[in-house]
């Protein structure tokens, strides 16, 4: 994650981008899973979901002139003809980032394969000629969504002493979203909620009022994604549930994601099913095969 110095530097740099470029960059960084409607929201989203400085600085949309302008404002002298990789390195040094082992040579002509390009386009530009298979886009989306969702949800747990990364609000859900909650404690408790506000409130109560922490298994056997022909993406996640210094049990959660054409085609949650069960932290969580996933994820 970014240090405070790096976060402040990123914010100052991002303020130099035109609004249309900034909003487009936010869509890229968040994979359109977060709706941003202003420069401030875009900057906050980009900083929150950027893992390291080079990931942001090497993007195609982070143009050479933006870096040069930022360094000029910072009274850092660089050659007017300096290549982008030199500017990236200079910015990282200014932020106190350890650049040991960071390979910037591929930025020589600003033609780095970056996340702004579709995965298939990255393959066309380099990997296809070597017959290397393209990454599973369903899995990439599932893993990105998982990281975003649980980071955002857990940040509202008061015992962590964190400032929430962003509002866990109804805007992330379709209006008619449904939640099915199944708890085994060992008594079986089942609850159902209809509408985005109710679904949002119930999920938020788990962390804000019951102080639960969801720790998803982010390995390949803990997160899976499947795309239906009509565009619905099913994401399945499993992991452990914690409270303070105790591991209370395990959870399995499925999501149905659909793009919303009325929200810049961003992904929103159509339904989610959550099963929580008391158990040992020594039990390794793994998801079933694809046929069983469909049965478990059914709304």
Coordinates of C-alpha atoms in Angstrom, one line a residue:
X1 CA 0.0 0.0 0.0
X2 CA 1.0 3.6 -0.4
X3 CA 2.7 5.5 2.4
X4 CA 1.2 8.8 3.5
X5 CA 3.9 10.7 1.6
X6 CA 3.2 8.7 -1.5
X7 CA -0.6 9.3 -1.1
X8 CA -0.1 13.0 -0.8
X9 CA 2.2 13.1 -3.8
X10 CA -0.3 11.1 -5.9
X11 CA -3.1 13.5 -4.9
X12 CA -1.1 16.5 -5.9
X13 CA -0.1 14.9 -9.2
X14 CA -3.7 13.8 -10.0
X15 CA -5.0 17.3 -9.5
X16 CA -3.0 18.3 -12.6
X17 CA -5.0 15.9 -14.9
X18 CA -8.1 17.2 -16.8
X19 CA -11.3 16.0 -15.3
X20 CA -12.2 13.7 -18.3
X21 CA -8.8 12.0 -18.1
X22 CA -9.0 11.7 -14.3
X23 CA -12.5 10.1 -14.4
X24 CA -11.3 7.7 -17.1
X25 CA -8.2 6.8 -15.0
X26 CA -10.5 6.1 -12.0
X27 CA -12.5 3.7 -14.1
X28 CA -9.4 1.9 -15.1
X29 CA -7.9 1.6 -11.6
X30 CA -11.2 0.5 -10.0
X31 CA -12.3 -1.7 -13.0
X32 CA -15.5 0.4 -13.1
X33 CA -16.6 -1.1 -9.8
X34 CA -16.9 2.4 -8.2
X35 CA -19.0 5.3 -9.5
X36 CA -17.1 8.6 -9.3
X37 CA -18.8 11.8 -10.2
X38 CA -16.2 14.5 -9.4
X39 CA -12.5 15.1 -9.4
X40 CA -12.2 14.7 -5.7
X41 CA -14.0 11.3 -5.7
X42 CA -11.9 10.1 -8.6
X43 CA -8.6 11.1 -6.8
X44 CA -9.7 9.4 -3.6
X45 CA -10.6 6.2 -5.5
X46 CA -7.4 6.1 -7.5
X47 CA -5.2 6.6 -4.4
X48 CA -7.2 4.0 -2.4
X49 CA -6.9 1.3 -5.0
X50 CA -3.3 1.9 -6.2
X51 CA -0.9 -0.6 -4.6
X52 CA 2.3 1.1 -5.4
X53 CA 3.6 4.3 -7.1
X54 CA 5.0 2.6 -10.2
X55 CA 1.6 1.0 -10.8
X56 CA 0.1 4.5 -11.3
X57 CA 3.0 6.4 -12.8
X58 CA 3.6 3.8 -15.6
X59 CA 0.0 3.9 -16.8
X60 CA -0.5 5.2 -20.4
X61 CA -3.0 7.7 -19.1
X62 CA -0.4 9.2 -16.8
X63 CA 1.2 11.2 -19.6
X64 CA 4.8 12.5 -19.7
X65 CA 3.6 16.1 -19.6
X66 CA 1.7 15.5 -16.4
X67 CA 4.8 14.2 -14.7
X68 CA 7.0 17.0 -16.0
X69 CA 4.5 19.6 -14.8
X70 CA 4.3 18.0 -11.4
X71 CA 8.1 18.0 -11.0
X72 CA 8.2 21.6 -12.1
X73 CA 5.7 22.6 -9.5
X74 CA 7.8 20.7 -6.9
X75 CA 10.9 22.8 -7.9
X76 CA 12.6 19.6 -9.0
X77 CA 14.9 20.2 -12.0
X78 CA 14.7 17.7 -14.9
X79 CA 15.7 18.0 -18.5
X80 CA 12.8 19.1 -20.8
X81 CA 13.7 16.2 -23.1
X82 CA 13.8 13.5 -20.3
X83 CA 12.1 10.3 -21.2
X84 CA 9.1 9.2 -19.2
X85 CA 10.9 6.5 -17.3
X86 CA 13.4 9.2 -16.1
X87 CA 10.4 11.3 -14.9
X88 CA 8.8 8.3 -13.2
X89 CA 12.1 7.5 -11.4
X90 CA 12.5 11.1 -10.3
X91 CA 8.9 11.3 -8.9
X92 CA 9.4 8.1 -7.0
X93 CA 12.6 9.4 -5.5
X94 CA 10.9 12.6 -4.6
X95 CA 8.2 10.6 -2.7
X96 CA 10.9 8.6 -0.9
X97 CA 9.9 5.4 -2.7
X98 CA 12.5 2.6 -2.7
X99 CA 13.2 2.0 -6.3
X100 CA 15.7 -0.8 -5.8
X101 CA 14.8 -3.7 -8.0
X102 CA 12.1 -1.7 -9.8
X103 CA 12.5 -2.2 -13.6
X104 CA 11.6 1.0 -15.4
X105 CA 13.4 0.2 -18.7
X106 CA 10.2 -0.9 -20.4
X107 CA 9.0 2.7 -20.2
X108 CA 11.6 3.9 -22.6
X109 CA 9.0 4.7 -25.3
X110 CA 6.0 4.9 -23.0
X111 CA 4.7 1.7 -24.6
X112 CA 4.3 -0.4 -21.4
X113 CA 1.5 -2.9 -21.3
X114 CA -0.7 -1.3 -18.7
X115 CA -4.2 -1.9 -17.3
X116 CA -5.7 0.9 -19.4
X117 CA -5.7 -1.6 -22.3
X118 CA -8.1 -4.5 -22.4
X119 CA -6.5 -7.8 -21.5
X120 CA -6.8 -9.1 -25.0
X121 CA -5.2 -6.0 -26.4
X122 CA -2.2 -6.5 -24.1
X123 CA -1.9 -10.0 -25.5
X124 CA -2.0 -8.7 -29.1
X125 CA 0.8 -6.2 -28.3
X126 CA 3.2 -8.8 -26.9
X127 CA 2.2 -12.2 -25.6
X128 CA 0.2 -13.5 -28.5
X129 CA 3.3 -13.9 -30.7
X130 CA 4.7 -16.2 -28.0
X131 CA 1.5 -18.3 -27.8
X132 CA 1.0 -17.4 -24.1
X133 CA -2.6 -17.8 -23.1
X134 CA -4.5 -14.7 -22.0
X135 CA -5.4 -14.3 -18.3
X136 CA -8.9 -15.5 -17.3
X137 CA -10.8 -12.2 -17.3
X138 CA -13.6 -13.7 -15.1
X139 CA -11.0 -14.6 -12.4
X140 CA -9.3 -11.2 -12.7
X141 CA -12.6 -9.4 -12.2
X142 CA -13.6 -11.7 -9.3
X143 CA -10.3 -11.1 -7.5
X144 CA -10.4 -7.3 -8.0
X145 CA -14.0 -7.2 -6.8
X146 CA -13.2 -9.3 -3.7
X147 CA -10.4 -7.0 -2.7
X148 CA -12.5 -3.9 -3.2
X149 CA -15.6 -5.1 -1.5
X150 CA -14.2 -6.6 1.7
X151 CA -11.6 -3.7 2.1
X152 CA -14.5 -1.3 1.9
X153 CA -16.8 -3.3 4.2
X154 CA -14.2 -4.1 6.9
X155 CA -13.1 -0.4 7.1
X156 CA -16.3 0.4 8.8
X157 CA -15.5 -1.9 11.8
X158 CA -14.9 0.5 14.8
X159 CA -12.5 -1.9 16.5
X160 CA -10.0 -1.4 13.6
X161 CA -9.7 2.3 14.3
X162 CA -9.6 3.0 10.6
X163 CA -11.1 5.8 8.5
X164 CA -13.6 4.1 6.1
X165 CA -12.1 3.9 2.6
X166 CA -15.4 5.0 1.2
X167 CA -19.1 5.0 2.0
X168 CA -20.7 1.6 2.0
X169 CA -23.9 2.8 0.4
X170 CA -26.8 1.8 -1.7
X171 CA -25.2 3.2 -4.8
X172 CA -23.2 0.0 -5.1
X173 CA -26.3 -2.1 -5.4
X174 CA -29.3 -2.3 -7.8
X175 CA -32.5 -0.9 -6.4
X176 CA -34.1 -4.3 -6.3
X177 CA -31.0 -6.1 -4.9
X178 CA -31.6 -9.2 -2.7
X179 CA -29.6 -10.6 0.2
X180 CA -30.0 -14.1 1.6
X181 CA -28.3 -14.6 5.0
X182 CA -27.8 -18.1 6.4
X183 CA -26.1 -18.4 9.8
X184 CA -25.2 -21.6 11.7
X185 CA -24.3 -20.7 15.2
X186 CA -25.1 -23.8 15.8
X187 CA -28.8 -22.7 15.6
X188 CA -29.8 -22.1 12.0
X189 CA -30.9 -18.5 11.3
X190 CA -32.1 -17.4 7.9
X191 CA -32.9 -13.9 6.9
X192 CA -33.9 -12.3 3.5
X193 CA -33.7 -8.6 2.5
X194 CA -35.1 -6.9 -0.5
X195 CA -34.0 -3.4 -1.8
X196 CA -30.6 -1.8 -1.9
X197 CA -30.9 0.2 1.4
X198 CA -31.9 -2.8 3.4
X199 CA -29.2 -5.0 1.9
X200 CA -26.6 -2.4 2.5
X201 CA -27.8 -1.7 6.1
X202 CA -27.7 -5.5 7.1
X203 CA -24.3 -6.1 5.7
X204 CA -22.9 -2.9 7.3
X205 CA -24.4 -3.9 10.6
X206 CA -22.3 -7.1 10.6
X207 CA -19.1 -5.1 10.8
X208 CA -20.3 -1.8 12.4
X209 CA -22.5 -3.2 15.2
X210 CA -21.4 -6.9 15.5
X211 CA -17.8 -5.9 14.9
X212 CA -17.1 -8.8 12.6
X213 CA -14.1 -8.9 10.2
X214 CA -14.3 -10.8 7.0
X215 CA -11.0 -12.2 5.8
X216 CA -11.4 -13.7 2.3
X217 CA -9.2 -16.5 1.0
X218 CA -7.7 -14.7 -1.9
X219 CA -6.0 -17.7 -3.3
X220 CA -7.2 -19.4 -6.6
X221 CA -9.2 -21.9 -4.6
X222 CA -10.9 -19.1 -2.5
X223 CA -12.2 -16.8 -5.2
X224 CA -13.8 -17.8 -8.4
X225 CA -15.7 -15.9 -11.2
X226 CA -18.0 -17.1 -13.9
X227 CA -19.6 -15.0 -16.7
X228 CA -23.0 -16.0 -18.0
X229 CA -23.8 -15.5 -21.7
X230 CA -26.2 -12.7 -21.0
X231 CA -23.5 -10.7 -19.0
X232 CA -24.2 -11.7 -15.4
X233 CA -21.0 -12.3 -13.5
X234 CA -21.1 -14.7 -10.6
X235 CA -18.4 -14.2 -8.0
X236 CA -17.9 -16.7 -5.2
X237 CA -15.7 -16.0 -2.2
X238 CA -14.9 -18.0 1.0
X239 CA -12.8 -17.2 4.0
X240 CA -12.8 -16.8 7.8
X241 CA -14.7 -14.5 10.2
X242 CA -12.9 -12.8 13.0
X243 CA -13.8 -10.6 16.0
X244 CA -11.1 -8.9 18.0
X245 CA -8.4 -11.6 18.5
X246 CA -10.8 -14.5 17.9
X247 CA -11.5 -16.5 14.8
X248 CA -15.3 -17.2 15.1
X249 CA -15.8 -19.4 12.0
X250 CA -16.0 -19.4 8.2
X251 CA -18.1 -17.8 5.5
X252 CA -19.1 -18.4 1.9
X253 CA -20.5 -15.5 -0.1
X254 CA -21.7 -15.2 -3.7
X255 CA -22.5 -12.1 -5.7
X256 CA -24.3 -11.5 -8.9
X257 CA -22.7 -8.5 -10.7
X258 CA -24.3 -6.7 -13.7
X259 CA -23.2 -3.6 -15.5
X260 CA -25.6 -0.6 -15.0
X261 CA -26.0 1.4 -18.3
X262 CA -27.4 4.3 -16.2
X263 CA -24.3 4.5 -14.1
X264 CA -21.6 4.8 -16.8
X265 CA -21.8 1.0 -17.3
X266 CA -20.2 0.4 -13.9
X267 CA -20.7 -3.0 -12.1
X268 CA -23.3 -3.2 -9.5
X269 CA -24.5 -5.9 -7.2
X270 CA -27.8 -7.6 -8.2
X271 CA -27.9 -10.2 -5.5
X272 CA -25.7 -11.7 -2.8
X273 CA -26.0 -14.8 -0.6
X274 CA -24.0 -15.0 2.6
X275 CA -23.5 -18.2 4.7
X276 CA -21.7 -17.9 8.0
X277 CA -20.8 -20.9 10.2
X278 CA -18.9 -21.4 13.4
X279 CA -15.9 -23.6 12.9
X280 CA -12.2 -24.0 13.4
X281 CA -9.7 -21.6 11.8
X282 CA -7.6 -24.7 10.9
X283 CA -10.2 -25.8 8.3
X284 CA -8.9 -24.6 4.9
X285 CA -11.6 -22.8 2.9
X286 CA -11.9 -23.8 -0.7
X287 CA -14.7 -23.3 -3.2
X288 CA -16.5 -26.2 -5.0
X289 CA -16.4 -26.8 -8.8
X290 CA -18.3 -24.7 -11.3
X291 CA -21.5 -26.8 -11.4
X292 CA -21.8 -26.6 -7.6
X293 CA -21.1 -22.9 -7.7
X294 CA -24.1 -22.2 -9.9
X295 CA -26.3 -24.0 -7.4
X296 CA -24.9 -22.2 -4.4
X297 CA -24.9 -18.8 -6.1
X298 CA -28.5 -19.0 -7.4
X299 CA -30.5 -16.0 -6.2

